[in-house]
Short mmCIF file of C-alpha atoms and ligand atoms in Angstrom, two decimals:
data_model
loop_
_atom_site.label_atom_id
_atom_site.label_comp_id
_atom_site.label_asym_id
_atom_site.label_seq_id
_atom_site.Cartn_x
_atom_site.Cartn_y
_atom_site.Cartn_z
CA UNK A 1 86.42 -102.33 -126.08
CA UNK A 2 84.15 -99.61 -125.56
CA UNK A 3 85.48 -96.02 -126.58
CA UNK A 4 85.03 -92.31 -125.86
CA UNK A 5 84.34 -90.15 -128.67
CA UNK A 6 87.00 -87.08 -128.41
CA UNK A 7 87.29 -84.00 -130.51
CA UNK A 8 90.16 -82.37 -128.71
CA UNK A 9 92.88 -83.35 -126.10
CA UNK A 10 95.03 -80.49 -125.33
CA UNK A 11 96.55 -78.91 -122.43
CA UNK A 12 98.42 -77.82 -120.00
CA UNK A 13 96.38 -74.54 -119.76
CA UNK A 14 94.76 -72.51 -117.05
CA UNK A 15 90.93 -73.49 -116.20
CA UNK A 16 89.65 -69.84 -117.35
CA UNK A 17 85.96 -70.28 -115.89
CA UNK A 18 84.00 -71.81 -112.62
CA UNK A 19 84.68 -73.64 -109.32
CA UNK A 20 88.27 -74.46 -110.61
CA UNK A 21 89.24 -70.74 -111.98
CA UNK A 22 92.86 -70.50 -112.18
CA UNK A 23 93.67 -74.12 -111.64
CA UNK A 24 96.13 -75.36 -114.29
CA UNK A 25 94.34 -78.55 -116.09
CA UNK A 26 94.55 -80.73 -119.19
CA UNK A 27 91.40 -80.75 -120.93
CA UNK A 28 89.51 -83.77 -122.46
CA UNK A 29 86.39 -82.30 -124.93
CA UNK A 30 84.03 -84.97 -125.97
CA UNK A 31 81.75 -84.82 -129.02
CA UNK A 32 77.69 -84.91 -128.99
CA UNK A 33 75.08 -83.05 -126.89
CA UNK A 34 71.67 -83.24 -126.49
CA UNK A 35 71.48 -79.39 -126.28
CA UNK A 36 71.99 -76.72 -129.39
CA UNK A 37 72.06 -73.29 -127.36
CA UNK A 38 72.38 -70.71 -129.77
CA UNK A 39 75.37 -68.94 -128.26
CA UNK A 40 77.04 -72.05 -127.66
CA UNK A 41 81.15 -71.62 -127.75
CA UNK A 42 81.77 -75.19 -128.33
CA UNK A 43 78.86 -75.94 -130.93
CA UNK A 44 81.92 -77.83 -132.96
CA UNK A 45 80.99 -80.88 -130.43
CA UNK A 46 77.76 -81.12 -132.38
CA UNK A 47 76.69 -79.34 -135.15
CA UNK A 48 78.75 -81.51 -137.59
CA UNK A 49 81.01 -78.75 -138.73
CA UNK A 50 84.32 -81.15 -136.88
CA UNK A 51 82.68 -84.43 -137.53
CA UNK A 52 85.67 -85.85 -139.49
CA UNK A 53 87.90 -84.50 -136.64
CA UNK A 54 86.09 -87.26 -134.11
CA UNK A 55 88.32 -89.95 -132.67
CA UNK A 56 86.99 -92.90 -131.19
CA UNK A 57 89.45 -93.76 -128.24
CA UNK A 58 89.51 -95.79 -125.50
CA UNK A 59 90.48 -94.91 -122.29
CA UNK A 60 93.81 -96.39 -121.90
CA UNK A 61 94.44 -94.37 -125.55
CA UNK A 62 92.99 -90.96 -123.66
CA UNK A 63 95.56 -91.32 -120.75
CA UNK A 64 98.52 -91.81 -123.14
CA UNK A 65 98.08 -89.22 -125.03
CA UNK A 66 97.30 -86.71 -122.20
CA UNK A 67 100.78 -87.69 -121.23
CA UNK A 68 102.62 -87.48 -124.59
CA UNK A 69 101.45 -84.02 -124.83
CA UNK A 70 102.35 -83.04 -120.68
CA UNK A 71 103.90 -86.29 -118.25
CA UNK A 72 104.63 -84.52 -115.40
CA UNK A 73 103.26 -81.46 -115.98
CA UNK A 74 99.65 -81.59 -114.95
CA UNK A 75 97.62 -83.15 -112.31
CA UNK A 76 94.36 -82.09 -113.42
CA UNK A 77 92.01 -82.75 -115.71
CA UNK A 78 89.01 -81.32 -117.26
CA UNK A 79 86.20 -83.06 -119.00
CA UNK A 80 84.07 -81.16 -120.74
CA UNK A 81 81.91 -81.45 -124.93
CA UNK A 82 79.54 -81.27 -125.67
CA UNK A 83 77.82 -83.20 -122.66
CA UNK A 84 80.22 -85.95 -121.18
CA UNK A 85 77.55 -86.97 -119.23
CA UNK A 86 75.84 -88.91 -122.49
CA UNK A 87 78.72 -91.50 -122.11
CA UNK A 88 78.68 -94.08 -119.67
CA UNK A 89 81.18 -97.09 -119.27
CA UNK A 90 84.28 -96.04 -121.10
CA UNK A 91 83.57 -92.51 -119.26
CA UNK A 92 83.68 -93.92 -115.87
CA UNK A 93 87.08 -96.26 -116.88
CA UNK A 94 88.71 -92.75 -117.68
CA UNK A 95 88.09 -91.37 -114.39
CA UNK A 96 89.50 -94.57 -112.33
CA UNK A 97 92.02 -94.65 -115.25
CA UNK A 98 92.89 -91.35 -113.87
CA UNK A 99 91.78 -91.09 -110.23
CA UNK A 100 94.61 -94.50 -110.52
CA UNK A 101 96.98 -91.67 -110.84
CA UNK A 102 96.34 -89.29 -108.67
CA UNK A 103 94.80 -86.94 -110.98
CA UNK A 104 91.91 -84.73 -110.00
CA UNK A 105 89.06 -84.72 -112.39
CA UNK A 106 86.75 -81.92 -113.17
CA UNK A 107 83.63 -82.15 -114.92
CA UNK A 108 81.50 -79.66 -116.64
CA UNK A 109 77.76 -81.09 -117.91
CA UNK A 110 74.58 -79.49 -118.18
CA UNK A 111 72.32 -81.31 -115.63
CA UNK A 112 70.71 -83.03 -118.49
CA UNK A 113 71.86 -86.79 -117.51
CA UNK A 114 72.72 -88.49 -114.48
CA UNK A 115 76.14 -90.97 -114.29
CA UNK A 116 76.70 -93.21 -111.50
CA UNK A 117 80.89 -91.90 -111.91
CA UNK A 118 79.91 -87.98 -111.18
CA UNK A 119 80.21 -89.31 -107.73
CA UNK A 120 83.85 -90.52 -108.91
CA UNK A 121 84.86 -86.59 -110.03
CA UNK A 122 86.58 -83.70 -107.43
CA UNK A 123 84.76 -81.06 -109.52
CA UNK A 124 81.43 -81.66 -110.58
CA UNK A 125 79.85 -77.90 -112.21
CA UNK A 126 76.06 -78.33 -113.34
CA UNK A 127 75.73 -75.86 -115.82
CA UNK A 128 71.70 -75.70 -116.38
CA UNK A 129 71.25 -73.09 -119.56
CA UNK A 130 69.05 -69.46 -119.27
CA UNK A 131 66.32 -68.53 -121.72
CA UNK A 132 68.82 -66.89 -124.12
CA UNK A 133 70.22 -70.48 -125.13
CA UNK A 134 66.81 -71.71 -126.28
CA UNK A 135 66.79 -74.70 -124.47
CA UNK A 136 64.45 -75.37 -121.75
CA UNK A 137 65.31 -76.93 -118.31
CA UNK A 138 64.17 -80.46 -116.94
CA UNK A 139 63.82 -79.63 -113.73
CA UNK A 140 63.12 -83.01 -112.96
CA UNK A 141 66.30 -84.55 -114.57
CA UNK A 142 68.30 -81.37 -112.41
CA UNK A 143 66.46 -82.36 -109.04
CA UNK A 144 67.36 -85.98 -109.65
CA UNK A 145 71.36 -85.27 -109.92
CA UNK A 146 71.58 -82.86 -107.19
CA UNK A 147 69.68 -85.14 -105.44
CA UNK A 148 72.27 -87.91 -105.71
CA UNK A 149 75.64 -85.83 -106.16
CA UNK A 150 77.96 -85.57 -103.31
CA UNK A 151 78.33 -82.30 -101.81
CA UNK A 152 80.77 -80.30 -101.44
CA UNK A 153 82.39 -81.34 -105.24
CA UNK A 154 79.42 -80.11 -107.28
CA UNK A 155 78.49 -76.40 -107.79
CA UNK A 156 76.01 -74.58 -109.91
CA UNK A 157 76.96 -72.24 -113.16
CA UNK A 158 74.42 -70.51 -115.15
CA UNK A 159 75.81 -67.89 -117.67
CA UNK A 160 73.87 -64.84 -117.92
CA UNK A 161 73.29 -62.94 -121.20
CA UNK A 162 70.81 -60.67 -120.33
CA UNK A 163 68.08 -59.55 -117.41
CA UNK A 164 65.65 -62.49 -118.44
CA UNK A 165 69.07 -65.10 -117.79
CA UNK A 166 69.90 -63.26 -114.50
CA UNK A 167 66.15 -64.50 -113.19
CA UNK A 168 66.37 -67.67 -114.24
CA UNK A 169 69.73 -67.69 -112.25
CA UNK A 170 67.55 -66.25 -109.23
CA UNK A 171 65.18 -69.02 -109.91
CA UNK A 172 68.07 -71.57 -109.65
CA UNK A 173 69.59 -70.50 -107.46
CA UNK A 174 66.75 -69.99 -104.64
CA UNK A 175 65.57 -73.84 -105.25
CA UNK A 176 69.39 -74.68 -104.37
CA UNK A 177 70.76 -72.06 -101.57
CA UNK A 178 72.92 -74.64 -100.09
CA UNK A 179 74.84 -75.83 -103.19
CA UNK A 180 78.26 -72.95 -104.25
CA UNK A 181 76.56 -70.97 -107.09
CA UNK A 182 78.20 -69.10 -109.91
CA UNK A 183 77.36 -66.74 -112.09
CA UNK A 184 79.01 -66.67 -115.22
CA UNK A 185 78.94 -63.82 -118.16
CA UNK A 186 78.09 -64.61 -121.58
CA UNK A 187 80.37 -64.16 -124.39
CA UNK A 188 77.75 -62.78 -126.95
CA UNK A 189 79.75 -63.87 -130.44
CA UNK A 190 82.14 -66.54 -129.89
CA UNK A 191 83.24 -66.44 -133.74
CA UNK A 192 84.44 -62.58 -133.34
CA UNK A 193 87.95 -62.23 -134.37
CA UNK A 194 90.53 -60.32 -132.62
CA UNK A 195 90.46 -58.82 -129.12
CA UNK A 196 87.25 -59.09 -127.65
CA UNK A 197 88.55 -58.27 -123.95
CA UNK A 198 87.07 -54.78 -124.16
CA UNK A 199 83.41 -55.82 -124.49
CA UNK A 200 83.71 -59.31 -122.03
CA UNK A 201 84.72 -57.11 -120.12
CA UNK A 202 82.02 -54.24 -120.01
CA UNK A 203 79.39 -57.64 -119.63
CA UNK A 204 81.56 -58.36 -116.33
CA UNK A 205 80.75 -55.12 -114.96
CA UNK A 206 77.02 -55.27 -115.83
CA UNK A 207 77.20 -58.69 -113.88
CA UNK A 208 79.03 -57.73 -111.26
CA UNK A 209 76.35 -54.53 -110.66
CA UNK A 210 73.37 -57.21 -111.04
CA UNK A 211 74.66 -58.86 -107.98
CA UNK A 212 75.64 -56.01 -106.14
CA UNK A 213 71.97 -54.28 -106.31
CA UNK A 214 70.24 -57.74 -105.77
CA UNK A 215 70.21 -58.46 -101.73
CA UNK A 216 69.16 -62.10 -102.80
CA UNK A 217 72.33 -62.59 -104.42
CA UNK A 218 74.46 -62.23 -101.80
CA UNK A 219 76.13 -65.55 -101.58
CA UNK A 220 76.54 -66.02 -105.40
CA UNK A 221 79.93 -65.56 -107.15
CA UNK A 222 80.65 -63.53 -110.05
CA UNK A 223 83.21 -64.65 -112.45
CA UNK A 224 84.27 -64.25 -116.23
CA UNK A 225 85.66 -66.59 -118.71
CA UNK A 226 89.71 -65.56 -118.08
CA UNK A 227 90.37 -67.66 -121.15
CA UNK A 228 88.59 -65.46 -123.40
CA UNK A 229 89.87 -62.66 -121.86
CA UNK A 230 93.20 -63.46 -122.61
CA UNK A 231 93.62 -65.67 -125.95
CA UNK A 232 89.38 -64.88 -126.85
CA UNK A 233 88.09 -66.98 -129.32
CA UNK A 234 91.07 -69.08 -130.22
CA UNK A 235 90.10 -72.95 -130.07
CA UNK A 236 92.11 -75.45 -127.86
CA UNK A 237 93.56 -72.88 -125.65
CA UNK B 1 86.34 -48.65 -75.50
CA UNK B 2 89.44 -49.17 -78.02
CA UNK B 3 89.07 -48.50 -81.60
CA UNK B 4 90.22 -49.33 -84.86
CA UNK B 5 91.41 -46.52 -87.33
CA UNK B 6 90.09 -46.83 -90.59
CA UNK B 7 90.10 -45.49 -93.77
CA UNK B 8 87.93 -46.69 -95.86
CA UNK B 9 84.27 -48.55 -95.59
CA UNK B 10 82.67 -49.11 -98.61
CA UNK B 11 80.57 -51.43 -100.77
CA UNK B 12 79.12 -54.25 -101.58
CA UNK B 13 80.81 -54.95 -104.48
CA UNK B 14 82.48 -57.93 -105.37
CA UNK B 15 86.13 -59.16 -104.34
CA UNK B 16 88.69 -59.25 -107.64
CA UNK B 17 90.99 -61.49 -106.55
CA UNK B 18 92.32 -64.62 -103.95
CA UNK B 19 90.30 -67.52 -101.89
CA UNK B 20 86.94 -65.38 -102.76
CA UNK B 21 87.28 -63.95 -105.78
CA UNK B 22 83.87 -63.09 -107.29
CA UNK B 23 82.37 -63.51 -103.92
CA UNK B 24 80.00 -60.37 -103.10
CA UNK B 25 81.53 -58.56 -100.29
CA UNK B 26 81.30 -55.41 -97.98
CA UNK B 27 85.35 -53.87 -97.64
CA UNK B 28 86.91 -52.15 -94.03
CA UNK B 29 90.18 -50.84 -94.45
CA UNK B 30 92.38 -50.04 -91.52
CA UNK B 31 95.26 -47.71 -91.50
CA UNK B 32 98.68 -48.44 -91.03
CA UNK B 33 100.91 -51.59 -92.04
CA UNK B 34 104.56 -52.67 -90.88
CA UNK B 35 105.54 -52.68 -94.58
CA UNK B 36 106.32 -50.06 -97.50
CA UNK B 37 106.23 -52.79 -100.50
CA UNK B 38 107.09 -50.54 -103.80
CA UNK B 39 104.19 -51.13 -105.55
CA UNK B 40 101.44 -50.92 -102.76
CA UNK B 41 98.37 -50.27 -104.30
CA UNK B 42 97.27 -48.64 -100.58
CA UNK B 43 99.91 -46.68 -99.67
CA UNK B 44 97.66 -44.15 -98.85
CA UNK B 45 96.96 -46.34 -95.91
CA UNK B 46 100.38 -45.67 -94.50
CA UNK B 47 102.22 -42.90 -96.43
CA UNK B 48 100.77 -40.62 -94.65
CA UNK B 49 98.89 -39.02 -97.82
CA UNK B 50 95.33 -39.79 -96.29
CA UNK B 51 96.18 -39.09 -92.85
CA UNK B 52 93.35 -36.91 -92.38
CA UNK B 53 90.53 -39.79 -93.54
CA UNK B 54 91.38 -42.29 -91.23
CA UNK B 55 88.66 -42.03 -88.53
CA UNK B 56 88.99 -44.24 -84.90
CA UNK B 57 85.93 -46.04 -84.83
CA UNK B 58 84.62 -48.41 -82.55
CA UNK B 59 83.64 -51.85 -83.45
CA UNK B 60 79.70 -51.15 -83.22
CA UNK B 61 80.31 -47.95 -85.40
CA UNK B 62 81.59 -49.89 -88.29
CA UNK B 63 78.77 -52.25 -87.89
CA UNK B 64 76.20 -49.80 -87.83
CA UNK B 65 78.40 -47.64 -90.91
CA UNK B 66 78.16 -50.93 -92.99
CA UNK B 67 74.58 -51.17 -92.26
CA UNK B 68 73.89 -47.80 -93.11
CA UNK B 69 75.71 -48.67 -96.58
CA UNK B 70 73.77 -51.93 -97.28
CA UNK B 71 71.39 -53.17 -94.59
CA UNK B 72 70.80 -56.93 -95.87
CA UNK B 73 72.66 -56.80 -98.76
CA UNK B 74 75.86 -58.20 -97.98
CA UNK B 75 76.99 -61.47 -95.89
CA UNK B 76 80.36 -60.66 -96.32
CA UNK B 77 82.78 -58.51 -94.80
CA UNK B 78 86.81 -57.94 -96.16
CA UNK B 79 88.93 -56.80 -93.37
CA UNK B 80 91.66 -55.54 -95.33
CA UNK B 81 94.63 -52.68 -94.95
CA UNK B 82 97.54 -51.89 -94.43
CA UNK B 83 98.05 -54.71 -92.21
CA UNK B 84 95.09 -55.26 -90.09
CA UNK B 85 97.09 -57.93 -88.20
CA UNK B 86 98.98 -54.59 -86.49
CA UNK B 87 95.15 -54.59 -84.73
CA UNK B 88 94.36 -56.76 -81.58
CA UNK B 89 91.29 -56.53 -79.19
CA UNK B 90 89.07 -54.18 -81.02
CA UNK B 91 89.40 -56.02 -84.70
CA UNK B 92 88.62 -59.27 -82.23
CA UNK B 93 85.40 -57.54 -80.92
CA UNK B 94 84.43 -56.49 -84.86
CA UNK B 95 85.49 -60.10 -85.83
CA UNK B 96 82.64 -61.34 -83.09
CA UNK B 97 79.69 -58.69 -83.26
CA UNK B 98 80.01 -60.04 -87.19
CA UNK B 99 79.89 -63.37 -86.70
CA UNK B 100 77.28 -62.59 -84.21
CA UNK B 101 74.93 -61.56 -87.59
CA UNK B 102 76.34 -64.65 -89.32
CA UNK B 103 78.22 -62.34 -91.76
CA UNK B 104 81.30 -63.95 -93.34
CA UNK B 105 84.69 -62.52 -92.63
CA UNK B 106 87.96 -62.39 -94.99
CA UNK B 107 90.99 -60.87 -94.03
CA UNK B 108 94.18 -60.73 -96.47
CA UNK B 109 97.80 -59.71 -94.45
CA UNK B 110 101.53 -60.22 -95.31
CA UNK B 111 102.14 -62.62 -92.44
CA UNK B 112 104.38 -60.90 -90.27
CA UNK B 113 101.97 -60.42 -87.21
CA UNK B 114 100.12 -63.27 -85.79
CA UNK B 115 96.49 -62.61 -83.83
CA UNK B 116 94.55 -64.67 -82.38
CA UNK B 117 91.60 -63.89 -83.86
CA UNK B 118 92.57 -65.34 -87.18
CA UNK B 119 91.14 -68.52 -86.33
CA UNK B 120 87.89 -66.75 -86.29
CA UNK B 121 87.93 -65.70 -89.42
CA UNK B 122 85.95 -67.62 -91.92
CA UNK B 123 89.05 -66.94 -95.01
CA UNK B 124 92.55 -65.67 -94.41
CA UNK B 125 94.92 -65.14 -96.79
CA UNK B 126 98.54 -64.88 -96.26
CA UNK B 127 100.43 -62.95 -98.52
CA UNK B 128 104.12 -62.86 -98.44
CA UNK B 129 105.65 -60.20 -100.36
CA UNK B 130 108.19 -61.00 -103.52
CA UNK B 131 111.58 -59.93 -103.83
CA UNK B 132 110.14 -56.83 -106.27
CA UNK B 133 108.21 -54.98 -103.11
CA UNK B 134 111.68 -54.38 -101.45
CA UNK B 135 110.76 -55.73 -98.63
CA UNK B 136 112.21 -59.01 -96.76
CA UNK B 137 110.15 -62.31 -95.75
CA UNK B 138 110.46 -63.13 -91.58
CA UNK B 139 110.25 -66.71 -92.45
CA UNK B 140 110.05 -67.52 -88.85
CA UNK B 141 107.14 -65.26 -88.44
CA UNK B 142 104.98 -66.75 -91.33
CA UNK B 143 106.37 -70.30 -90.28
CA UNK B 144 104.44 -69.19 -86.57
CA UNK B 145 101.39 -67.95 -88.63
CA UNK B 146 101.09 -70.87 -90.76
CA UNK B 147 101.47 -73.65 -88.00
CA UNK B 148 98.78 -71.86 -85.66
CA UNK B 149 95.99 -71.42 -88.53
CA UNK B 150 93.45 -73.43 -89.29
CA UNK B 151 92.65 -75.42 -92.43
CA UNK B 152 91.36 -75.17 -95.07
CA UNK B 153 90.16 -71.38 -94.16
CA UNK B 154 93.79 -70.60 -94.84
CA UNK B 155 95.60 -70.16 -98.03
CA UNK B 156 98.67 -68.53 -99.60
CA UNK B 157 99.16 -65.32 -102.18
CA UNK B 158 101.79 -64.04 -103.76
CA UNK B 159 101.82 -61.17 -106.20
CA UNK B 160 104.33 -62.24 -109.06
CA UNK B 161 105.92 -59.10 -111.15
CA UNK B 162 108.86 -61.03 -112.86
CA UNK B 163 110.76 -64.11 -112.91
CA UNK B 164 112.64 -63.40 -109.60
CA UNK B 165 109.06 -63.31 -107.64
CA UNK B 166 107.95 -66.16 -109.40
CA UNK B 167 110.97 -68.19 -108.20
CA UNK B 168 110.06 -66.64 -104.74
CA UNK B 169 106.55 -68.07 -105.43
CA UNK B 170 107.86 -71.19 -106.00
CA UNK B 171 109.64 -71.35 -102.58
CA UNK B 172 106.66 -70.57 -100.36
CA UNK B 173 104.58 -73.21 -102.02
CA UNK B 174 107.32 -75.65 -101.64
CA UNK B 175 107.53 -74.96 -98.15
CA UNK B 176 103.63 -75.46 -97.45
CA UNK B 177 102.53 -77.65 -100.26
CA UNK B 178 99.41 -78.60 -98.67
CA UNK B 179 98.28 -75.07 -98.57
CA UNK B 180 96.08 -73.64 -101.17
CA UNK B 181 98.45 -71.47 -102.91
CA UNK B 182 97.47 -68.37 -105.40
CA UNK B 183 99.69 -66.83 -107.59
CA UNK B 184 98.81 -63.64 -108.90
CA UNK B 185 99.78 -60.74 -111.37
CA UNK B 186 100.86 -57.75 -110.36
CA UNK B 187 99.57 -53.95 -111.29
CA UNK B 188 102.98 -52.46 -112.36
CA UNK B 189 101.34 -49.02 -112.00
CA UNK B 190 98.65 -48.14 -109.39
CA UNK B 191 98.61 -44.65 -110.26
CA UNK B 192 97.70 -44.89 -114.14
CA UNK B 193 94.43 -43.29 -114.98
CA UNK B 194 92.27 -44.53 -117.58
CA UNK B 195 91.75 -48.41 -119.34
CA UNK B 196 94.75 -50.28 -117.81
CA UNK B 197 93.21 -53.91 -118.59
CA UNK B 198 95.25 -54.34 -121.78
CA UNK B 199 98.61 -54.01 -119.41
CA UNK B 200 96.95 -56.45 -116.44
CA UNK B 201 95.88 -59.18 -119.19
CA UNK B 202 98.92 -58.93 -120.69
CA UNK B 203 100.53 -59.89 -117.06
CA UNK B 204 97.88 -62.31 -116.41
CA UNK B 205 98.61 -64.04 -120.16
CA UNK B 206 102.60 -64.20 -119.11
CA UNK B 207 102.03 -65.33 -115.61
CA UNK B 208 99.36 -68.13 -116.92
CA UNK B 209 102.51 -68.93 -119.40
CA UNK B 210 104.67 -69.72 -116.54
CA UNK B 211 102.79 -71.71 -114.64
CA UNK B 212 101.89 -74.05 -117.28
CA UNK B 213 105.55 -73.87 -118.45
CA UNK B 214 106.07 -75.10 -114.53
CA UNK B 215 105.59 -79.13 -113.23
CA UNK B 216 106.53 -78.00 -109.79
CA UNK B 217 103.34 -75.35 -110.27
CA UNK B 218 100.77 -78.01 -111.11
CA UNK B 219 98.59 -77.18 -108.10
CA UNK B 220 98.81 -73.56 -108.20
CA UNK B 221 95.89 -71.35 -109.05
CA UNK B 222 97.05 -68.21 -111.31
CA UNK B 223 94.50 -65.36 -111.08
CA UNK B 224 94.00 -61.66 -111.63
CA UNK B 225 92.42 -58.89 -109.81
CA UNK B 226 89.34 -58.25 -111.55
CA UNK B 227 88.30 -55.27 -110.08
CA UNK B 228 91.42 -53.71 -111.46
CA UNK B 229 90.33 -55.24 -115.26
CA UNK B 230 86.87 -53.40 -114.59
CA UNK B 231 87.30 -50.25 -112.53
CA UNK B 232 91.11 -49.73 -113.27
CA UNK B 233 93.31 -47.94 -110.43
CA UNK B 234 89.80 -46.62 -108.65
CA UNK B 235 89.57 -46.73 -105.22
CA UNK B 236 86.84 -47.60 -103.22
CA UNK B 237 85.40 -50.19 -105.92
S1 SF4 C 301 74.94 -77.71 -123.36
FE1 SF4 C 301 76.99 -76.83 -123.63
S2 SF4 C 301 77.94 -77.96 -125.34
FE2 SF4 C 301 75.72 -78.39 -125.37
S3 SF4 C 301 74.89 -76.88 -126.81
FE3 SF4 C 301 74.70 -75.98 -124.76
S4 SF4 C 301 76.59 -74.77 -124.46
FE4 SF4 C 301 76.93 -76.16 -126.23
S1 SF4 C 302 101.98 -55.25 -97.01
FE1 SF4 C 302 100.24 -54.67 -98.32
S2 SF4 C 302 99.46 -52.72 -97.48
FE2 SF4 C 302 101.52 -53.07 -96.60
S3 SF4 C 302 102.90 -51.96 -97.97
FE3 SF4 C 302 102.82 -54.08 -98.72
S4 SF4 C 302 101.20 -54.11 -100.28
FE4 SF4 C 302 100.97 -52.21 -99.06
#
């Protein structure tokens, strides 16, 4: 049976980020991506460094486990990696696994791959990356899957390091008015130790300022990472 | 022509917490509310301390003042207080010369006064107040607000302090499960000057805690007010 390969099951915690901030959610983190952005805050997925902590698992195996560690206690979950969208069949059996249940699914990928089961999700956040990441855009592959996704589940992220970032969120942002767009600030070094509230939280304020001058950003929203706010750059929180 | 005293018009900036948080948004304050919750972070609005701001304007002025502010930079508009439910035809005629200019309208009150015009409203947010304001839920009152609103514009807020609003919490959004229902942490001191985020993400940290602590809170959002994490107790931010 085909499996899903999982670096970290944990949960419940509070979505800290996006179209579901606040929501309390179980989170499923897959390994692999076809991206390396350099400020990545989950570069674990794929840079090899938590290779031996990879579990191949089916589906059924994901579901049990989400409730051993919280039956009863959640009826959300997150996907996120790495890219979930590079798996396909046992990817879409977790989601009716789950939708079987009643569970609302959110989905976080970054518009690199279309899957027939994004259609299958509640929350579906395309997350195409800024200059600062080093990766560049296929604006093809993004037309295609807002092309085909269902409105009004999906919603655009781009997080914004820097006045270069903010444009490109502009840029994306002006090709899809219609679709909810967030804004998202950057957490420059997510291997600091200690409390790094202070300086999220002076990026918020730069962000929030961006938006405010900009007339052409009117409709956007402007949120932080809550998450790293509160328990920074603490894994599996 | 009737008016509407206010005491505050400012912005854009962006709303900190609720339905919209992050959302880029013009504020209108009005003076005067049917409560005196203990920790009010506007009782200048009705203690009589700002008595002398509050100006009677009529609808077109506060068009044209938030025009003067930020012609074309906002599509938003808070209507916020005090209790701008205490306000009948003229917030009506406000409500309509907005949506006139297809500006988007938000309006947060305690649910003690129903008006029509909150079906015109494009988000409302009822906020019942917890056992730690002092001050006593008419649960007839929101009952008549709740059935005679519109979904999904609607949703519900309560500001959580300590375990005896939280239980409070718990009762509203077991009375209206369907409705979208925030919880969120209060601001024990609204006259503190200087960096109070350390304080408000300690709250938030505890407040996340009970919620995921909490199977009957599985659908709750838990949020902060992030205008208080950036510009601390400053008004007219
Ligand atoms: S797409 Fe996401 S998981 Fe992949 S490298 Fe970029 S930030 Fe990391
Ligand atoms: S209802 Fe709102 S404005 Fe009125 S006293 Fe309470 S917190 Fe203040």
């Amino acid at each position: 049976m085909s499996r899903v390969p999982v670096l970290e099951i944990f949960g419940p915690t509070i979505q800290g980020e996006g179209a579901a901030i606040g929501m309390k959610t179980m989170f499923v983190r897959t390994a692999g991506c076809d991206y390396s952005c350099s400020w990545c805050d989950s570069a674990f997925t794929w840079d090899g460094s938590a290779k031996d902590q990879i579990r191949m698992l089916t589906p059924q195996e994901i579901v049990l486990e989400l409730d051993s560690l919280a039956a009863n206690n959640y009826s959300m979950v997150t996907i996120s990696g790495g890219n979930p969208a590079l798996i396909s069949e046992p990817m879409e059996k977790l989601i009716d696994l789950l939708r079987d249940r009643q569970v609302n699914i959110a989905v976080e990928t970054q518009g690199t791959r279309w899957q027939n089961w994004f259609n299958k999700v509640n929350i579906l956040t395309i997350s195409p990356k800024p200059p600062s990441s080093g990766m560049d855009t296929d604006w093809g592959k993004l037309e295609h899957i807002l092309a085909h996704s269902k409105d009004p589940l999906i919603s655009l992220k781009v997080v914004v390091f820097n006045d270069e970032d903010f444009l490109y969120a502009k840029q994306v942002h002006q090709k899809y008015p219609k679709i909810p767009f967030y804004v998202q600030v950057g957490n420059e070094d997510v291997t600091e130790e200690g409390d790094i509230s202070g300086r999220l939280l002076k990026g918020l304020e730069w962000l929030f300022q961006k938006v405010i001058d900009d007339p052409e950003m009117n409709e956007v929203r402007v949120l932080p990472q809550l998450h790293a706010l509160i328990w920074h750059n603490k894994r599996g929180k």
